[in-house]
């Protein structure tokens, strides 16, 4: 069974709501029909009593018969409407069951896709998903004239922590860092995408903030003892379109700028400065 798309899910919900509304309306009509039948029955009873107490003309007797026939039809219509409403309620219950099965299938089918696009350790988007978002961002930047910047972040001193305390300690630090950044992770390198980020001054301020966040102490447990460690950051920045017009070119430019920042211990560096 193929998982339903968002569009199909939206149509499904609308259809569900529409059927529920029809059932509600039918039940209201059923109530009105039952009231009309009761009123008509009471009226006919009253007429029959009056006819029994006098000698009415033929026309009155004929009108009473027609009224009684109308009463029978209203009662019959009410009984049929009850059957229709029961069938409709059953159809809605079946639709609810089917929709639950479709939702469950969709969730199950989405699991491998999520795993393919997210980092196993951190469950954050991986490079494959980042490149997809970056390509979409480039198209939007072209269409709307927006500013787009790629920040390539490298963790200074991360390898030392791994070598000194083990990979479990390194993983703990990495989880802490990516939890702060909430961006794309791969090993000890990160990619950040900024849309509509403004001029280079604004971008530089964002880069400075990221460096400060990363430099915050991280608590790790080594042989049952909690210790505090710190890592630094070097960020390379590329800007669309001057530093690249494709996702690959922008990431490459940001990567080169990151090494410039690392060598100069400047915290961050722009791609233009890195290639000049």
mmCIF file of C-alpha atoms in Angstrom, residues 36-276:
data_model
loop_
_atom_site.group_PDB
_atom_site.id
_atom_site.type_symbol
_atom_site.label_atom_id
_atom_site.label_comp_id
_atom_site.label_asym_id
_atom_site.label_seq_id
_atom_site.Cartn_x
_atom_site.Cartn_y
_atom_site.Cartn_z
ATOM 1 C CA UNK A 36 -44.078 16.882 11.515
ATOM 2 C CA UNK A 37 -45.438 13.332 11.673
ATOM 3 C CA UNK A 38 -46.378 13.803 15.316
ATOM 4 C CA UNK A 39 -48.098 17.139 14.620
ATOM 5 C CA UNK A 40 -49.950 15.712 11.632
ATOM 6 C CA UNK A 41 -51.064 12.682 13.643
ATOM 7 C CA UNK A 42 -52.410 14.909 16.433
ATOM 8 C CA UNK A 43 -54.251 17.073 13.896
ATOM 9 C CA UNK A 44 -55.840 14.025 12.244
ATOM 10 C CA UNK A 45 -56.932 12.644 15.614
ATOM 11 C CA UNK A 46 -58.620 15.944 16.402
ATOM 12 C CA UNK A 47 -60.353 16.019 13.014
ATOM 13 C CA UNK A 48 -61.596 12.447 13.391
ATOM 14 C CA UNK A 49 -63.099 13.269 16.792
ATOM 15 C CA UNK A 50 -64.931 16.280 15.358
ATOM 16 C CA UNK A 51 -66.163 14.259 12.383
ATOM 17 C CA UNK A 52 -67.480 11.542 14.704
ATOM 18 C CA UNK A 53 -69.476 14.143 16.656
ATOM 19 C CA UNK A 54 -71.266 15.558 13.589
ATOM 20 C CA UNK A 55 -72.291 14.776 10.044
ATOM 21 C CA UNK A 56 -69.620 16.481 7.913
ATOM 22 C CA UNK A 57 -69.980 17.028 4.171
ATOM 23 C CA UNK A 58 -68.307 14.685 1.698
ATOM 24 C CA UNK A 59 -65.545 17.231 0.991
ATOM 25 C CA UNK A 60 -64.445 17.217 4.631
ATOM 26 C CA UNK A 61 -64.285 13.430 4.707
ATOM 27 C CA UNK A 62 -62.183 13.453 1.542
ATOM 28 C CA UNK A 63 -59.808 16.035 3.061
ATOM 29 C CA UNK A 64 -59.377 13.869 6.168
ATOM 30 C CA UNK A 65 -58.476 10.855 4.030
ATOM 31 C CA UNK A 66 -55.882 12.894 2.147
ATOM 32 C CA UNK A 67 -54.438 14.160 5.420
ATOM 33 C CA UNK A 68 -54.213 10.612 6.771
ATOM 34 C CA UNK A 69 -52.459 9.518 3.558
ATOM 35 C CA UNK A 70 -50.023 12.416 3.971
ATOM 36 C CA UNK A 71 -49.364 11.333 7.554
ATOM 37 C CA UNK A 72 -48.546 7.800 6.382
ATOM 38 C CA UNK A 73 -46.080 9.162 3.812
ATOM 39 C CA UNK A 74 -44.352 11.389 6.379
ATOM 40 C CA UNK A 75 -43.989 8.464 8.794
ATOM 41 C CA UNK A 76 -42.641 6.267 5.975
ATOM 42 C CA UNK A 77 -40.133 8.993 4.977
ATOM 43 C CA UNK A 78 -38.959 9.250 8.586
ATOM 44 C CA UNK A 79 -38.412 5.483 8.785
ATOM 45 C CA UNK A 80 -36.404 5.484 5.530
ATOM 46 C CA UNK A 81 -34.312 8.427 6.745
ATOM 47 C CA UNK A 82 -33.452 6.481 9.898
ATOM 48 C CA UNK A 83 -32.139 3.611 7.735
ATOM 49 C CA UNK A 84 -30.138 6.026 5.554
ATOM 50 C CA UNK A 85 -28.568 7.663 8.601
ATOM 51 C CA UNK A 86 -27.575 4.289 10.053
ATOM 52 C CA UNK A 87 -25.922 3.333 6.750
ATOM 53 C CA UNK A 88 -24.156 6.698 6.554
ATOM 54 C CA UNK A 89 -22.879 6.371 10.116
ATOM 55 C CA UNK A 90 -21.531 2.925 9.219
ATOM 56 C CA UNK A 91 -19.746 4.332 6.155
ATOM 57 C CA UNK A 92 -18.133 7.045 8.279
ATOM 58 C CA UNK A 93 -16.912 4.456 10.796
ATOM 59 C CA UNK A 94 -15.372 2.425 7.968
ATOM 60 C CA UNK A 95 -13.672 5.551 6.585
ATOM 61 C CA UNK A 96 -12.220 6.343 10.011
ATOM 62 C CA UNK A 97 -10.774 2.813 10.191
ATOM 63 C CA UNK A 98 -9.315 3.088 6.686
ATOM 64 C CA UNK A 99 -7.816 6.494 7.427
ATOM 65 C CA UNK A 100 -6.155 5.179 10.579
ATOM 66 C CA UNK A 101 -4.646 2.315 8.565
ATOM 67 C CA UNK A 102 -3.372 4.773 5.913
ATOM 68 C CA UNK A 103 -1.841 7.027 8.565
ATOM 69 C CA UNK A 104 -0.112 4.054 10.171
ATOM 70 C CA UNK A 105 1.255 2.932 6.795
ATOM 71 C CA UNK A 106 2.474 6.458 6.072
ATOM 72 C CA UNK A 107 4.303 6.627 9.407
ATOM 73 C CA UNK A 108 5.949 3.260 8.807
ATOM 74 C CA UNK A 109 7.007 4.212 5.274
ATOM 75 C CA UNK A 110 8.426 7.518 6.489
ATOM 76 C CA UNK A 111 10.785 5.820 8.988
ATOM 77 C CA UNK A 112 13.485 4.709 6.486
ATOM 78 C CA UNK A 113 13.277 8.060 4.708
ATOM 79 C CA UNK A 114 13.854 9.877 7.991
ATOM 80 C CA UNK A 115 16.817 7.619 8.768
ATOM 81 C CA UNK A 116 18.327 8.290 5.345
ATOM 82 C CA UNK A 117 18.162 12.068 5.826
ATOM 83 C CA UNK A 118 19.187 12.399 9.477
ATOM 84 C CA UNK A 119 22.339 11.787 11.479
ATOM 85 C CA UNK A 120 22.227 8.554 13.494
ATOM 86 C CA UNK A 121 23.885 10.054 16.586
ATOM 87 C CA UNK A 122 22.078 13.384 16.828
ATOM 88 C CA UNK A 123 18.905 12.790 14.726
ATOM 89 C CA UNK A 124 19.553 16.141 13.078
ATOM 90 C CA UNK A 125 19.377 16.668 9.279
ATOM 91 C CA UNK A 126 22.439 15.259 7.487
ATOM 92 C CA UNK A 127 24.325 16.654 4.497
ATOM 93 C CA UNK A 128 22.002 15.058 1.966
ATOM 94 C CA UNK A 129 19.048 16.951 3.428
ATOM 95 C CA UNK A 130 21.146 20.105 3.863
ATOM 96 C CA UNK A 131 22.105 20.102 0.170
ATOM 97 C CA UNK A 132 18.454 19.638 -0.743
ATOM 98 C CA UNK A 133 17.464 22.629 1.427
ATOM 99 C CA UNK A 134 20.400 24.649 0.095
ATOM 100 C CA UNK A 135 19.376 24.046 -3.509
ATOM 101 C CA UNK A 136 15.826 25.101 -2.662
ATOM 102 C CA UNK A 137 17.213 28.178 -0.906
ATOM 103 C CA UNK A 138 19.269 29.103 -3.970
ATOM 104 C CA UNK A 139 16.169 28.927 -6.175
ATOM 105 C CA UNK A 140 14.258 31.172 -3.758
ATOM 106 C CA UNK A 141 17.178 33.591 -3.543
ATOM 107 C CA UNK A 142 17.254 33.819 -7.351
ATOM 108 C CA UNK A 143 13.511 34.322 -7.576
ATOM 109 C CA UNK A 144 13.123 36.897 -4.793
ATOM 110 C CA UNK A 145 16.548 38.529 -4.727
ATOM 111 C CA UNK A 146 17.226 37.324 -1.185
ATOM 112 C CA UNK A 147 20.585 37.082 0.559
ATOM 113 C CA UNK A 148 21.818 33.567 1.219
ATOM 114 C CA UNK A 149 24.888 32.558 3.213
ATOM 115 C CA UNK A 150 26.486 29.208 4.019
ATOM 116 C CA UNK A 151 28.459 28.849 7.262
ATOM 117 C CA UNK A 152 30.915 25.956 7.457
ATOM 118 C CA UNK A 153 31.643 25.322 11.142
ATOM 119 C CA UNK A 154 34.571 23.230 12.401
ATOM 120 C CA UNK A 155 35.049 22.303 16.064
ATOM 121 C CA UNK A 156 38.567 23.135 17.253
ATOM 122 C CA UNK A 157 39.894 20.662 19.812
ATOM 123 C CA UNK A 158 37.242 18.037 19.248
ATOM 124 C CA UNK A 159 39.798 15.420 18.121
ATOM 125 C CA UNK A 160 41.780 15.974 21.327
ATOM 126 C CA UNK A 161 38.708 15.157 23.420
ATOM 127 C CA UNK A 162 38.123 11.992 21.397
ATOM 128 C CA UNK A 163 41.742 10.912 21.751
ATOM 129 C CA UNK A 164 41.974 11.783 25.461
ATOM 130 C CA UNK A 165 38.620 10.572 26.793
ATOM 131 C CA UNK A 166 37.265 8.227 24.126
ATOM 132 C CA UNK A 167 34.567 8.367 21.485
ATOM 133 C CA UNK A 168 31.720 8.196 24.012
ATOM 134 C CA UNK A 169 32.961 11.453 25.522
ATOM 135 C CA UNK A 170 33.283 12.925 22.036
ATOM 136 C CA UNK A 171 29.737 11.863 21.197
ATOM 137 C CA UNK A 172 28.487 13.514 24.386
ATOM 138 C CA UNK A 173 30.202 16.781 23.439
ATOM 139 C CA UNK A 174 28.852 16.540 19.889
ATOM 140 C CA UNK A 175 25.297 16.031 21.118
ATOM 141 C CA UNK A 176 25.643 19.059 23.374
ATOM 142 C CA UNK A 177 26.950 21.224 20.534
ATOM 143 C CA UNK A 178 24.384 20.154 17.934
ATOM 144 C CA UNK A 179 21.689 20.582 20.514
ATOM 145 C CA UNK A 180 22.738 24.202 20.765
ATOM 146 C CA UNK A 181 23.074 24.803 17.064
ATOM 147 C CA UNK A 182 20.004 22.846 15.888
ATOM 148 C CA UNK A 183 21.544 22.608 12.441
ATOM 149 C CA UNK A 184 23.163 20.053 10.144
ATOM 150 C CA UNK A 185 25.794 17.769 11.650
ATOM 151 C CA UNK A 186 28.434 15.498 10.191
ATOM 152 C CA UNK A 187 31.265 14.377 12.429
ATOM 153 C CA UNK A 188 32.890 17.459 13.974
ATOM 154 C CA UNK A 189 31.772 19.751 11.142
ATOM 155 C CA UNK A 190 28.517 21.654 10.760
ATOM 156 C CA UNK A 191 26.771 23.502 7.963
ATOM 157 C CA UNK A 192 24.387 26.381 8.627
ATOM 158 C CA UNK A 193 22.142 27.990 6.035
ATOM 159 C CA UNK A 194 21.111 31.614 6.503
ATOM 160 C CA UNK A 195 18.274 32.985 4.376
ATOM 161 C CA UNK A 196 17.666 36.725 4.103
ATOM 162 C CA UNK A 197 20.525 37.246 6.528
ATOM 163 C CA UNK A 198 21.283 40.843 5.501
ATOM 164 C CA UNK A 199 24.730 42.329 4.897
ATOM 165 C CA UNK A 200 28.146 40.996 5.921
ATOM 166 C CA UNK A 201 27.929 42.804 9.262
ATOM 167 C CA UNK A 202 24.781 40.876 10.195
ATOM 168 C CA UNK A 203 26.309 37.596 9.036
ATOM 169 C CA UNK A 204 29.485 38.306 11.026
ATOM 170 C CA UNK A 205 27.412 38.919 14.146
ATOM 171 C CA UNK A 206 25.637 35.591 13.670
ATOM 172 C CA UNK A 207 28.981 33.815 13.191
ATOM 173 C CA UNK A 208 30.321 35.443 16.357
ATOM 174 C CA UNK A 209 27.249 34.289 18.285
ATOM 175 C CA UNK A 210 27.713 30.713 17.046
ATOM 176 C CA UNK A 211 31.361 30.732 18.145
ATOM 177 C CA UNK A 212 30.346 31.915 21.618
ATOM 178 C CA UNK A 213 27.642 29.250 21.901
ATOM 179 C CA UNK A 214 30.066 26.498 20.914
ATOM 180 C CA UNK A 215 32.727 27.719 23.349
ATOM 181 C CA UNK A 216 30.410 27.123 26.297
ATOM 182 C CA UNK A 217 31.572 24.333 28.591
ATOM 183 C CA UNK A 218 30.329 20.780 28.027
ATOM 184 C CA UNK A 219 29.937 18.263 30.849
ATOM 185 C CA UNK A 220 31.091 14.716 30.087
ATOM 186 C CA UNK A 221 31.323 11.626 32.248
ATOM 187 C CA UNK A 222 34.666 9.795 32.257
ATOM 188 C CA UNK A 223 34.990 6.633 34.382
ATOM 189 C CA UNK A 224 32.049 7.748 36.484
ATOM 190 C CA UNK A 225 33.458 11.233 37.056
ATOM 191 C CA UNK A 226 31.848 14.345 35.510
ATOM 192 C CA UNK A 227 34.340 16.780 34.039
ATOM 193 C CA UNK A 228 33.965 20.009 32.082
ATOM 194 C CA UNK A 229 35.590 20.447 28.662
ATOM 195 C CA UNK A 230 35.547 23.168 26.035
ATOM 196 C CA UNK A 231 35.978 23.266 22.293
ATOM 197 C CA UNK A 232 36.478 26.203 19.986
ATOM 198 C CA UNK A 233 35.095 26.913 16.528
ATOM 199 C CA UNK A 234 36.317 28.104 13.142
ATOM 200 C CA UNK A 235 33.633 29.250 10.691
ATOM 201 C CA UNK A 236 33.973 29.750 6.952
ATOM 202 C CA UNK A 237 31.312 31.889 5.263
ATOM 203 C CA UNK A 238 30.260 31.964 1.615
ATOM 204 C CA UNK A 239 27.557 34.204 0.158
ATOM 205 C CA UNK A 240 25.317 33.638 -2.859
ATOM 206 C CA UNK A 241 25.933 34.487 -5.674
ATOM 207 C CA UNK A 242 29.411 36.050 -5.446
ATOM 208 C CA UNK A 243 31.020 33.002 -3.808
ATOM 209 C CA UNK A 244 29.153 30.383 -5.835
ATOM 210 C CA UNK A 245 25.939 29.857 -7.761
ATOM 211 C CA UNK A 246 25.474 26.174 -6.915
ATOM 212 C CA UNK A 247 25.177 24.286 -3.646
ATOM 213 C CA UNK A 248 28.493 22.508 -4.206
ATOM 214 C CA UNK A 249 30.332 25.729 -5.062
ATOM 215 C CA UNK A 250 28.977 27.531 -1.996
ATOM 216 C CA UNK A 251 29.915 24.708 0.377
ATOM 217 C CA UNK A 252 33.381 24.440 -1.186
ATOM 218 C CA UNK A 253 33.951 28.187 -0.786
ATOM 219 C CA UNK A 254 32.774 28.084 2.824
ATOM 220 C CA UNK A 255 35.043 25.089 3.497
ATOM 221 C CA UNK A 256 38.087 26.963 2.149
ATOM 222 C CA UNK A 257 37.179 30.022 4.213
ATOM 223 C CA UNK A 258 36.914 27.825 7.316
ATOM 224 C CA UNK A 259 40.551 26.747 6.920
ATOM 225 C CA UNK A 260 41.507 30.411 6.567
ATOM 226 C CA UNK A 261 39.750 31.147 9.873
ATOM 227 C CA UNK A 262 41.396 28.132 11.520
ATOM 228 C CA UNK A 263 44.896 29.174 10.404
ATOM 229 C CA UNK A 264 44.370 32.746 11.476
ATOM 230 C CA UNK A 265 42.521 31.781 14.688
ATOM 231 C CA UNK A 266 40.054 34.523 13.821
ATOM 232 C CA UNK A 267 36.866 32.667 14.702
ATOM 233 C CA UNK A 268 35.351 33.212 11.255
ATOM 234 C CA UNK A 269 36.384 34.287 7.753
ATOM 235 C CA UNK A 270 34.532 35.157 4.562
ATOM 236 C CA UNK A 271 35.209 33.264 1.328
ATOM 237 C CA UNK A 272 36.359 36.382 -0.534
ATOM 238 C CA UNK A 273 38.982 37.061 2.113
ATOM 239 C CA UNK A 274 39.958 33.384 2.001
ATOM 240 C CA UNK A 275 40.670 33.453 -1.754
ATOM 241 C CA UNK A 276 42.220 36.899 -1.953
#
